[in-house]
Amino acid sequence: MTGRTHPLLGAWAALVYLFLYLPIVVLIVFSFNDSRFGATWAGFTTRWYAVLFARADVREALTHTLNVAVVSTLISTVLGTLVGLGLWRYTIHLRAALTGLLVLPIVIPDVVMGVSLLMFYAFVRAGLERAGWTFDNGFWTVLLAHVTFQISYVALTVRSRLAGYGPELEEAARDLGASGWQSFSKVILPLAMPGVLAGALLAFTLSLDDFVVTYFTSGSGFRTLPVLIYTNVKRGVTPDINALSALLVLVTVVAVIAANALLRPRRAP
Amino acid sequence: MKRTAALLLGAALLGSCYRVPKPTAGISAAVPAARGDSRTLRVFIWSEYIDPDLVKTFEKHSGVRVILDTYESNEAMLAKLQGGGAQYDLAVPSNYVVQTMVRAGLLQPLDRTQLPNLKNIAPGFLNAAYDPGNTYSVPYQYAATGLAFNRSRYVPQDTWAEIFGPEDRLSFVLLDDPREVIGAALKFLGFSANTTRVAELRAARNLLRRVVAKRGFQGFDGGPGTRNKLLAQQIDLGQIYVGDLLIATEENPDVQVLLPRQGTTISMDTLVILKRSASPALAHQFINFILDARNGAQLSNYTYYATPNAAARPHLDDFLKDVPALNPPPSWLRDGRLDFIGELPTGRPQRLYDRIWTELKSR
């Protein structure tokens, strides 16, 4: 865009950003408030962070959260990248329908996804129980659930990263003597890499933040941080939970900024 | 919050269409041995609703590990259990959800012989309409809904008229819950909080229309929000669950709560054993442990909610003994001044409650 923008536009933008970020700022500020109820400022303290790190249930939930986030990100990045490349590379029958299916997990309400997975798992378990096996929802069910919605994000970022390039890229590589594998590993993948990494970071933060799907697909004794935080709201959030939320926000913001930096269009080499 | 609750409720209904095959007796008996479940008790409960030390005592006492999972609304709990998600031994539904759970086939009947401490519960809290004969549930803790204030700002009379009367000089909030708000209006008018009479509901609607049109009306809020507004002296009065307010008194003794003399609503949270429980014997043992006098008192000393355990009363912290709102006179239960929020029959009354609430919220 060229030309001057109206000064009021800048003020408006500032207001919008203030509206978006003020609650988060308030949350972070109040995680340092020396009052249990956080209604009034009672002085600065870091004791809630100490309380937080002393809580065994928080440490356990953190372990669960990170285990699920790391493993599901690895799986969904590999699968999602393959899907993204496939959609870019091949003019297959029903491509529009396939792309639509891919977008579905992004637009579908979390509750619907969570409940449908819950019922699916119950169905599978009933079958297994009849065969004499037992399992309870837990790490694996949550992991699978996360992978199902992460794949879409990875596939779409990979595909949009490659959107500007045509199939002639691969043809050129083959003309210059590259094997199929070489053209993939030396040409296509490096080009797609920013998209892959950005998708992975998005997938990671989504897994880190997800409450609804995790709530429905987790079993007894398997709690992640968002579930821990959200189910604390009934009697009012305690300040150590504010501290935890502040830390989660921090991690998410860093990851999203990194993802954006990776996705920023660069001049073609 | 409300939106989420509504979504979850929808999800629960969706889930209930699907019938989870019940495991046969042989298999469910085989489950605990296969997984060593007899050494684990899984409890599904509200957050901060049990003293962690009490859980530790039980673990030491019985040699089992207790897993506590939390939920934030009855609807969310129901949705998860109806979907057949996880295996729990115990849950803590509010009284009006118990029958829903019975009908959904989620609960198993209790074995009285394993609950000798049931004798500790005050007779007034046994055999209630939501579960005649206490076939499925045992009272855990309850909350009356009161009128909260900050005495350095305004000290009210013990009457709902402070909010529902004609005067408009006080600022106040109402609970963000249809049954509580309509229930309080009904109590003020001298009716039952569970009425299904159309004329009485119309009167409540007309009253509430005027109330939410007052300049002093500051909106609907949950317990923690109302508590914070009172602490910050932003409002004069607030409708609140007594326990949610009392927990703030240790930080600021100026915030207090009273029960209006017209009477009010109470909701009882209960302990139930789930049909899919892998170790019902252990679940009974836990319930009996909670029903113990000292343990019952320790619960309330931690949560600031009221105990239905008569034998526990002497062991309550002095502070809690002194709060009238936490210990409504027993006569109030008998003379109908305290109404359990009950399940509504589907049909016209339920639609009327819904319509009144929608109208109030859309103002």
XYZ file of C-alpha atoms in Angstrom:
632
model
C 0.000 0.000 0.000
C 1.255 3.412 -0.868
C 0.069 6.807 0.203
C -0.669 8.209 3.611
C -3.251 6.657 5.842
C -5.650 8.780 7.749
C -4.304 9.502 11.272
C -7.610 8.332 12.765
C -6.990 4.920 11.248
C -3.868 4.552 13.351
C -5.762 5.530 16.476
C -8.488 3.041 15.601
C -5.934 0.287 15.091
C -4.381 1.123 18.439
C -7.781 0.826 20.098
C -8.424 -2.531 18.477
C -5.063 -3.864 19.642
C -5.702 -2.490 23.109
C -9.027 -4.282 23.207
C -7.406 -7.524 22.117
C -4.397 -7.441 24.377
C -5.439 -5.535 27.479
C -7.115 -8.556 29.113
C -3.934 -10.572 28.642
C -1.839 -7.754 30.066
C -4.185 -7.508 33.041
C -3.937 -11.255 33.556
C -0.151 -11.098 33.586
C -0.077 -8.081 35.896
C -2.475 -9.770 38.330
C -0.404 -12.907 38.433
C 1.957 -10.721 40.471
C -0.805 -9.474 42.778
C -0.397 -10.258 46.461
C -4.119 -10.943 46.968
C -5.845 -14.271 46.746
C -8.892 -12.851 44.995
C -7.280 -10.386 42.684
C -10.025 -7.800 42.886
C -7.814 -5.126 44.283
C -4.097 -4.580 44.053
C -2.441 -5.704 47.275
C 1.190 -5.280 46.337
C 3.753 -7.023 44.159
C 4.669 -10.635 44.744
C 6.149 -13.540 42.867
C 4.865 -16.040 45.376
C 2.135 -17.385 43.054
C 4.841 -18.592 40.714
C 6.467 -20.376 43.644
C 3.087 -21.852 44.637
C 2.582 -22.913 41.047
C 5.856 -24.769 40.724
C 5.271 -26.489 44.062
C 2.014 -28.030 42.849
C 2.371 -31.691 41.944
C -0.811 -31.696 39.852
C 0.513 -28.790 37.780
C 3.820 -30.537 37.166
C 1.988 -33.696 36.180
C -0.341 -31.795 33.845
C 2.665 -30.009 32.311
C 4.311 -33.348 31.576
C 1.122 -34.635 29.964
C 0.699 -31.442 27.928
C 4.262 -31.464 26.616
C 4.246 -35.194 25.847
C 1.083 -34.880 23.811
C 2.174 -31.628 22.127
C 5.608 -32.877 21.069
C 4.585 -36.321 19.843
C 1.398 -35.144 18.102
C 3.328 -32.324 16.415
C 5.906 -34.752 15.060
C 3.266 -37.112 13.691
C 0.991 -34.437 12.266
C 3.906 -32.543 10.682
C 5.004 -35.596 8.729
C 1.477 -36.582 7.712
C 0.311 -33.015 7.102
C 3.340 -32.223 4.943
C 2.644 -35.268 2.788
C -0.983 -34.234 2.396
C -0.008 -30.642 1.585
C 2.516 -31.746 -1.018
C 0.052 -34.194 -2.513
C -2.607 -31.543 -2.882
C -0.110 -29.159 -4.489
C 1.601 -31.629 -6.755
C -1.142 -33.766 -8.166
C -4.218 -32.734 -10.053
C -6.287 -35.493 -8.621
C -9.918 -36.232 -9.022
C -12.097 -34.522 -6.424
C -9.312 -32.215 -5.269
C -11.805 -29.558 -4.241
C -13.709 -32.081 -2.139
C -10.500 -33.297 -0.528
C -9.436 -29.757 0.293
C -12.854 -29.160 1.771
C -12.493 -32.214 3.960
C -9.166 -30.836 5.093
C -10.670 -27.526 6.121
C -13.458 -29.232 8.020
C -11.502 -29.896 11.223
C -10.568 -26.195 11.267
C -14.100 -24.824 11.004
C -16.008 -27.532 12.861
C -16.867 -26.534 16.450
C -14.547 -28.107 18.983
C -17.444 -29.527 20.960
C -18.734 -31.494 18.004
C -15.280 -32.834 17.310
C -14.697 -33.694 20.966
C -18.006 -35.475 21.417
C -17.766 -37.386 18.163
C -14.301 -38.620 19.101
C -15.561 -39.492 22.575
C -18.312 -41.612 21.071
C -15.942 -43.175 18.604
C -13.579 -44.214 21.374
C -16.459 -45.570 23.448
C -17.521 -47.603 20.431
C -14.026 -48.980 19.897
C -13.630 -49.753 23.564
C -16.919 -51.627 23.693
C -15.685 -53.797 20.835
C -12.364 -54.414 22.504
C -14.007 -55.260 25.810
C -16.051 -57.900 24.106
C -12.798 -59.374 22.850
C -11.495 -59.369 26.404
C -9.255 -56.291 26.133
C -9.560 -53.170 28.179
C -8.300 -49.662 27.793
C -9.118 -46.325 29.301
C -8.897 -43.041 27.475
C -5.635 -41.289 28.174
C -2.423 -40.379 26.401
C -3.124 -42.297 23.198
C -6.681 -41.151 22.700
C -5.740 -37.520 23.296
C -2.724 -37.880 21.016
C -4.824 -39.241 18.160
C -7.435 -36.536 18.650
C -4.815 -33.802 18.475
C -3.237 -35.269 15.358
C -6.605 -35.252 13.602
C -7.023 -31.505 13.875
C -3.335 -30.636 13.544
C -2.911 -32.347 10.162
C -5.213 -29.814 8.510
C -3.223 -26.833 9.720
C 0.095 -28.309 8.619
C -1.254 -29.390 5.233
C -2.748 -25.973 4.518
C 0.367 -24.002 5.506
C 2.545 -26.305 3.381
C 0.225 -26.030 0.421
C -0.065 -22.249 0.623
C 3.707 -21.953 0.944
C 4.076 -23.786 -2.368
C 1.095 -22.130 -4.024
C 3.242 -19.763 -6.102
C 5.254 -22.563 -7.678
C 4.126 -24.811 -10.487
C 4.965 -28.396 -11.408
C 7.600 -27.057 -13.849
C 9.908 -26.727 -10.861
C 10.091 -30.469 -10.442
C 10.260 -31.010 -14.199
C 13.262 -28.684 -14.373
C 14.995 -30.606 -11.621
C 14.342 -33.881 -13.416
C 15.662 -32.361 -16.698
C 18.875 -31.481 -14.894
C 19.305 -35.086 -13.895
C 17.838 -35.258 -10.445
C 16.163 -38.486 -9.440
C 12.625 -38.379 -8.064
C 13.932 -38.517 -4.496
C 16.597 -35.880 -5.178
C 14.143 -33.436 -6.678
C 11.973 -33.901 -3.637
C 14.687 -33.642 -1.005
C 16.863 -30.987 -2.676
C 14.245 -28.778 -4.312
C 10.671 -29.225 -3.169
C 11.204 -29.895 0.518
C 13.599 -26.957 1.102
C 11.089 -24.676 -0.602
C 8.278 -26.043 1.504
C 10.331 -26.013 4.691
C 9.198 -22.634 6.062
C 5.632 -23.839 5.613
C 6.434 -27.134 7.297
C 8.038 -25.428 10.279
C 5.299 -22.838 10.568
C 2.696 -25.589 10.390
C 4.549 -27.542 13.064
C 4.663 -24.518 15.353
C 0.965 -23.876 14.811
C 0.195 -27.511 15.495
C 2.285 -27.349 18.648
C 0.518 -24.280 20.020
C -2.888 -25.712 19.119
C -2.094 -28.860 21.039
C -0.755 -26.802 23.935
C -3.915 -24.693 24.152
C -6.623 -27.181 23.364
C -9.227 -27.658 26.040
C -12.490 -28.949 24.595
C -11.236 -31.842 22.489
C -8.782 -32.869 25.208
C -11.456 -32.715 27.877
C -13.672 -35.134 26.015
C -11.002 -37.543 24.843
C -8.952 -37.812 28.037
C -9.637 -40.436 30.619
C -9.415 -40.421 34.375
C -6.123 -39.206 35.737
C -4.894 -37.719 32.469
C -5.133 -33.956 32.674
C -3.426 -31.327 30.564
C -2.767 -27.736 31.603
C -5.728 -26.167 29.749
C -8.070 -28.743 31.312
C -6.586 -27.994 34.710
C -7.011 -24.250 34.199
C -10.489 -24.351 32.721
C -12.000 -26.672 35.298
C -10.761 -24.310 38.009
C -13.167 -21.547 37.048
C -16.164 -22.650 39.085
C -14.988 -21.152 42.351
C -12.888 -18.424 40.837
C -9.434 -18.669 39.412
C -6.687 -18.722 42.007
C -3.669 -16.480 41.347
C -1.316 -19.413 40.791
C -3.549 -20.347 37.867
C -3.155 -16.754 36.604
C 0.584 -17.306 36.740
C 0.224 -20.542 34.811
C -1.944 -18.864 32.183
C 0.595 -16.058 31.856
C 3.320 -18.601 31.162
C 1.149 -20.431 28.607
C 0.398 -17.147 26.852
C 4.102 -16.373 26.741
C 4.995 -19.718 25.160
C 2.154 -19.441 22.641
C 3.046 -15.893 21.632
C 6.687 -16.825 21.067
C 5.692 -19.819 18.943
C 3.198 -17.859 16.853
C 5.690 -15.042 16.230
C 8.201 -17.641 15.108
C 5.625 -19.227 12.804
C 4.799 -15.841 11.279
C 8.452 -15.047 10.720
C 8.878 -18.340 8.902
C 5.827 -17.776 6.728
C 6.823 -14.230 5.710
C 7.160 -14.234 1.934
C 10.753 -13.894 0.843
C 12.041 -12.815 -2.515
C 12.352 -15.846 -4.721
C 15.989 -16.935 -4.926
C -19.515 -19.467 30.026
C -23.229 -19.787 29.473
C -22.655 -20.419 25.799
C -20.186 -23.150 26.544
C -22.610 -24.704 28.988
C -25.333 -24.659 26.389
C -23.053 -26.236 23.820
C -22.016 -28.912 26.261
C -25.605 -29.621 27.130
C -26.343 -30.010 23.452
C -23.382 -32.309 23.198
C -24.688 -34.325 26.127
C -28.013 -34.770 24.409
C -26.221 -35.755 21.239
C -24.173 -38.217 23.217
C -27.201 -39.695 24.895
C -28.590 -40.776 21.540
C -25.759 -43.195 21.356
C -26.053 -46.075 23.741
C -22.795 -47.336 25.123
C -23.019 -51.096 25.341
C -22.998 -52.094 28.963
C -20.205 -54.458 29.833
C -21.485 -57.775 31.042
C -21.013 -58.653 34.680
C -18.234 -61.090 33.904
C -16.181 -58.493 32.096
C -16.618 -55.686 34.574
C -15.549 -58.060 37.320
C -12.504 -58.987 35.302
C -11.538 -55.361 34.662
C -10.176 -54.395 38.075
C -8.010 -57.450 38.425
C -6.601 -56.978 34.952
C -5.637 -53.362 35.550
C -5.049 -53.383 39.271
C -7.960 -51.002 39.596
C -8.761 -52.136 43.101
C -5.837 -49.956 44.158
C -7.150 -46.813 42.466
C -10.211 -44.730 43.164
C -11.262 -42.320 40.439
C -13.278 -39.317 41.544
C -14.888 -36.774 39.215
C -15.460 -33.577 41.213
C -15.624 -29.753 41.068
C -12.316 -27.969 41.471
C -11.260 -26.951 44.982
C -14.140 -28.912 46.388
C -12.198 -31.283 48.602
C -9.322 -30.688 50.991
C -6.207 -32.335 49.484
C -5.158 -33.339 52.996
C -8.383 -35.277 53.373
C -7.580 -37.174 50.197
C -4.106 -37.952 51.552
C -5.612 -39.239 54.778
C -7.899 -41.544 52.863
C -5.036 -42.797 50.729
C -2.981 -43.586 53.821
C -5.955 -45.103 55.579
C -7.015 -47.397 52.756
C -3.794 -47.974 50.855
C -5.275 -46.895 47.533
C -4.394 -44.095 45.173
C -7.071 -41.473 44.599
C -7.282 -39.757 41.230
C -9.175 -36.475 41.254
C -10.395 -35.148 37.936
C -12.276 -31.892 37.785
C -15.082 -30.390 35.734
C -16.582 -26.924 35.695
C -20.296 -27.553 35.252
C -22.853 -30.293 35.760
C -23.488 -30.202 32.048
C -19.849 -30.826 31.152
C -19.660 -33.711 33.612
C -22.831 -35.231 32.240
C -21.690 -34.860 28.639
C -18.472 -36.681 29.342
C -20.053 -39.515 31.312
C -22.871 -40.015 28.822
C -20.398 -40.303 26.003
C -18.822 -43.178 27.882
C -15.537 -41.287 27.978
C -13.713 -42.219 31.084
C -14.145 -44.620 33.914
C -14.873 -43.022 37.234
C -16.025 -44.562 40.467
C -17.582 -41.474 42.001
C -19.043 -38.192 40.816
C -20.448 -35.162 42.612
C -23.568 -33.958 40.747
C -25.893 -31.272 42.067
C -29.225 -32.556 43.310
C -31.191 -31.614 40.202
C -28.923 -33.730 38.011
C -29.244 -36.952 40.020
C -32.488 -38.122 38.395
C -31.145 -37.286 34.951
C -28.187 -39.526 35.667
C -30.422 -42.298 36.998
C -32.540 -42.171 33.861
C -29.437 -42.239 31.689
C -28.418 -45.448 33.441
C -25.208 -43.905 34.762
C -25.620 -44.718 38.458
C -25.743 -47.792 40.583
C -27.826 -48.069 43.742
C -25.979 -47.603 47.002
C -25.497 -50.388 49.508
C -26.601 -48.939 52.854
C -24.894 -51.656 54.853
C -21.571 -50.271 53.653
C -22.445 -46.725 54.756
C -22.899 -46.837 58.550
C -21.945 -43.148 58.804
C -25.048 -42.164 56.889
C -26.609 -41.740 60.328
C -24.543 -38.539 60.696
C -26.531 -36.687 58.051
C -29.205 -34.389 59.428
C -32.611 -36.017 58.840
C -33.834 -32.949 56.958
C -31.326 -33.638 54.201
C -32.181 -37.294 53.750
C -34.948 -38.692 51.633
C -35.273 -35.514 49.561
C -37.500 -35.310 46.498
C -34.555 -35.507 44.111
C -33.690 -38.988 45.370
C -36.337 -40.575 47.582
C -34.838 -43.021 50.036
C -31.316 -41.946 49.010
C -31.170 -44.887 46.672
C -28.458 -43.371 44.528
C -27.003 -40.371 46.282
C -25.629 -39.170 49.573
C -25.564 -35.449 50.489
C -22.061 -34.003 50.211
C -22.186 -30.255 50.769
C -24.714 -27.604 49.998
C -24.935 -23.981 49.153
C -27.738 -21.632 49.972
C -28.057 -18.561 47.784
C -27.731 -15.391 49.807
C -27.513 -11.656 49.603
C -23.908 -10.492 49.781
C -22.642 -7.048 50.675
C -19.600 -5.081 51.717
C -20.458 -3.607 55.097
C -18.137 -0.657 54.663
C -20.359 0.403 51.779
C -23.882 -0.709 52.588
C -25.541 -2.956 55.172
C -28.833 -4.395 53.914
C -31.889 -5.692 55.721
C -32.441 -9.449 55.587
C -34.984 -9.249 52.801
C -35.068 -9.756 49.040
C -36.881 -6.409 48.949
C -33.453 -4.769 48.991
C -33.220 -5.910 45.372
C -36.790 -6.697 44.325
C -38.513 -3.825 46.135
C -39.617 -0.660 44.348
C -36.672 1.479 45.429
C -33.887 2.117 42.967
C -30.940 3.592 44.829
C -28.700 0.526 45.254
C -26.408 -1.062 42.710
C -26.608 -4.845 42.492
C -25.906 -7.916 40.391
C -27.913 -11.105 40.019
C -26.545 -14.617 39.594
C -26.093 -15.668 36.002
C -28.404 -18.636 36.448
C -32.089 -18.774 35.453
C -33.259 -20.998 38.274
C -31.526 -18.872 40.916
C -32.820 -15.537 39.635
C -36.378 -16.656 38.921
C -36.282 -18.713 42.136
C -35.342 -15.682 44.244
C -38.123 -13.626 42.666
C -40.585 -16.425 43.402
C -39.441 -16.618 47.033
C -39.837 -12.854 47.378
C -43.400 -13.193 46.113
C -44.052 -15.995 48.585
C -44.105 -18.875 46.097
C -42.088 -22.040 45.757
C -38.860 -21.697 43.776
C -39.919 -24.768 41.808
C -43.427 -23.645 40.990
C -45.060 -24.806 37.802
C -48.098 -22.547 38.182
C -48.352 -20.215 35.230
C -49.856 -17.349 37.242
C -47.001 -17.430 39.739
C -44.411 -17.530 36.990
C -46.109 -14.591 35.267
C -45.910 -12.610 38.495
C -42.192 -13.419 38.784
C -41.660 -12.370 35.181
C -43.398 -9.041 35.684
C -41.369 -8.413 38.812
C -38.069 -9.283 37.147
C -38.839 -7.070 34.178
C -38.995 -4.118 36.543
C -35.901 -5.233 38.440
C -33.610 -5.478 35.425
C -34.892 -2.132 34.208
C -33.574 -0.440 37.350
C -30.666 1.939 37.035
C -28.909 0.075 39.829
C -28.923 -3.250 37.964
C -25.339 -4.083 37.020
C -25.972 -7.280 35.114
C -25.714 -11.005 35.709
C -22.550 -12.544 37.074
C -21.148 -15.740 38.552
C -19.964 -16.216 42.124
C -16.308 -15.214 41.642
C -17.224 -12.134 39.591
C -19.742 -10.926 42.130
C -17.263 -11.543 44.936
C -14.628 -9.469 43.181
C -17.048 -6.607 42.572
C -17.972 -6.566 46.259
C -14.329 -6.650 47.311
C -13.626 -3.758 44.960
C -16.705 -1.923 46.277
C -18.194 -1.607 42.807
C -21.664 -2.720 43.892
C -23.850 -2.557 47.008
C -25.436 -5.986 46.789
C -25.040 -9.262 44.999
C -26.896 -12.528 44.786
C -24.341 -15.256 45.460
C -23.776 -18.795 46.719
C -22.914 -18.375 50.375
C -19.701 -20.437 50.127
C -18.373 -18.413 47.212
C -18.566 -15.257 49.287
C -17.419 -16.634 52.630
C -14.109 -17.777 51.249
C -13.188 -14.103 50.744
C -13.912 -13.106 54.337
C -10.528 -14.283 55.537
C -8.945 -11.651 53.319
C -11.532 -8.964 53.955
C -13.955 -9.367 56.880
C -16.064 -6.512 55.506
C -17.677 -8.713 52.870
C -20.581 -10.608 54.354
C -23.627 -12.550 53.299
C -27.098 -13.100 54.739
C -30.146 -15.180 53.941
C -33.303 -13.131 53.218
C -36.156 -13.874 55.583
C -38.532 -14.742 52.727
C -36.376 -17.788 52.232
C -34.088 -18.818 49.414
C -32.922 -21.605 47.152
C -30.360 -24.213 48.055
C -28.627 -26.749 45.934
C -27.123 -29.898 47.335
C -24.123 -31.514 45.762
C -24.208 -35.245 46.198
C -21.915 -38.262 46.073
C -22.976 -40.945 43.613
C -21.393 -44.195 42.484
C -21.250 -44.704 38.751
C -22.526 -47.853 37.152
C -19.220 -48.363 35.379
C -17.243 -48.097 38.613
C -14.485 -50.681 38.678
C -14.416 -50.869 42.441
C -17.771 -50.088 44.053
C -16.600 -51.406 47.415
C -13.847 -48.811 47.481
C -16.299 -46.121 46.402
C -18.575 -47.008 49.320
C -15.576 -46.885 51.633
C -14.766 -43.379 50.388
C -18.330 -42.164 50.846
C -18.419 -43.559 54.353
C -15.111 -41.812 55.042
C -16.559 -38.478 53.893
C -19.630 -39.004 56.070
C -17.456 -39.240 59.167
C -18.029 -36.320 61.543
C -14.484 -34.965 61.620
C -13.923 -35.486 57.904
C -17.202 -33.779 57.078
C -16.117 -30.785 59.144
C -12.687 -30.706 57.517
C -14.394 -30.500 54.118
C -16.386 -27.436 55.074
C -13.460 -25.840 56.861
C -11.662 -26.041 53.534
C -14.421 -25.182 51.042
C -16.578 -22.849 53.194
C -19.643 -24.657 51.899
C -22.294 -25.866 54.327
C -22.296 -29.413 55.605
C -25.439 -31.537 55.806
C -23.539 -33.646 58.342
C -25.107 -32.938 61.734
C -22.355 -34.757 63.603
C -19.756 -32.575 61.872
C -21.161 -29.268 63.125
C -19.306 -29.292 66.479
C -16.011 -29.760 64.643
C -16.436 -26.781 62.317
C -14.063 -23.845 62.675
C -15.466 -21.268 65.067
C -15.672 -18.763 62.283
C -17.960 -20.984 60.231
C -20.108 -21.794 63.255
C -20.774 -18.087 63.692
C -22.024 -17.405 60.171
C -25.819 -17.622 60.215
C -26.014 -17.791 56.431
C -24.031 -21.012 56.471
C -26.264 -22.592 59.085
C -29.871 -21.732 58.275
C -32.237 -22.563 61.125
C -33.419 -26.189 60.767
C -36.993 -24.922 60.908
C -36.432 -23.252 57.523
C -36.134 -26.639 55.875
C -39.418 -27.744 57.399
C -41.506 -24.649 56.757
C -40.582 -24.461 53.086
C -38.436 -21.380 53.293
C -35.494 -23.278 51.818
C -36.257 -24.812 48.439
C -33.945 -27.288 46.788
C -33.654 -26.274 43.174
C -35.627 -29.133 41.657
C -35.826 -30.674 38.238
C -38.603 -29.134 36.153
C -41.129 -31.266 34.359
C -40.691 -30.815 30.638
C -43.424 -28.976 28.824
C -45.099 -25.702 29.488
C -43.483 -24.686 32.832
C -40.016 -25.416 31.523
C -40.691 -23.355 28.413
C -41.954 -20.518 30.592
C -38.770 -20.528 32.688
C -36.737 -20.500 29.476
C -38.762 -17.692 27.979
C -38.530 -15.520 31.091
C -34.768 -15.998 31.186
C -34.264 -15.280 27.500
C -36.306 -12.131 27.828
C -34.307 -10.929 30.854
C -30.962 -11.691 29.270
C -31.792 -9.994 25.991
C -32.403 -6.663 27.650
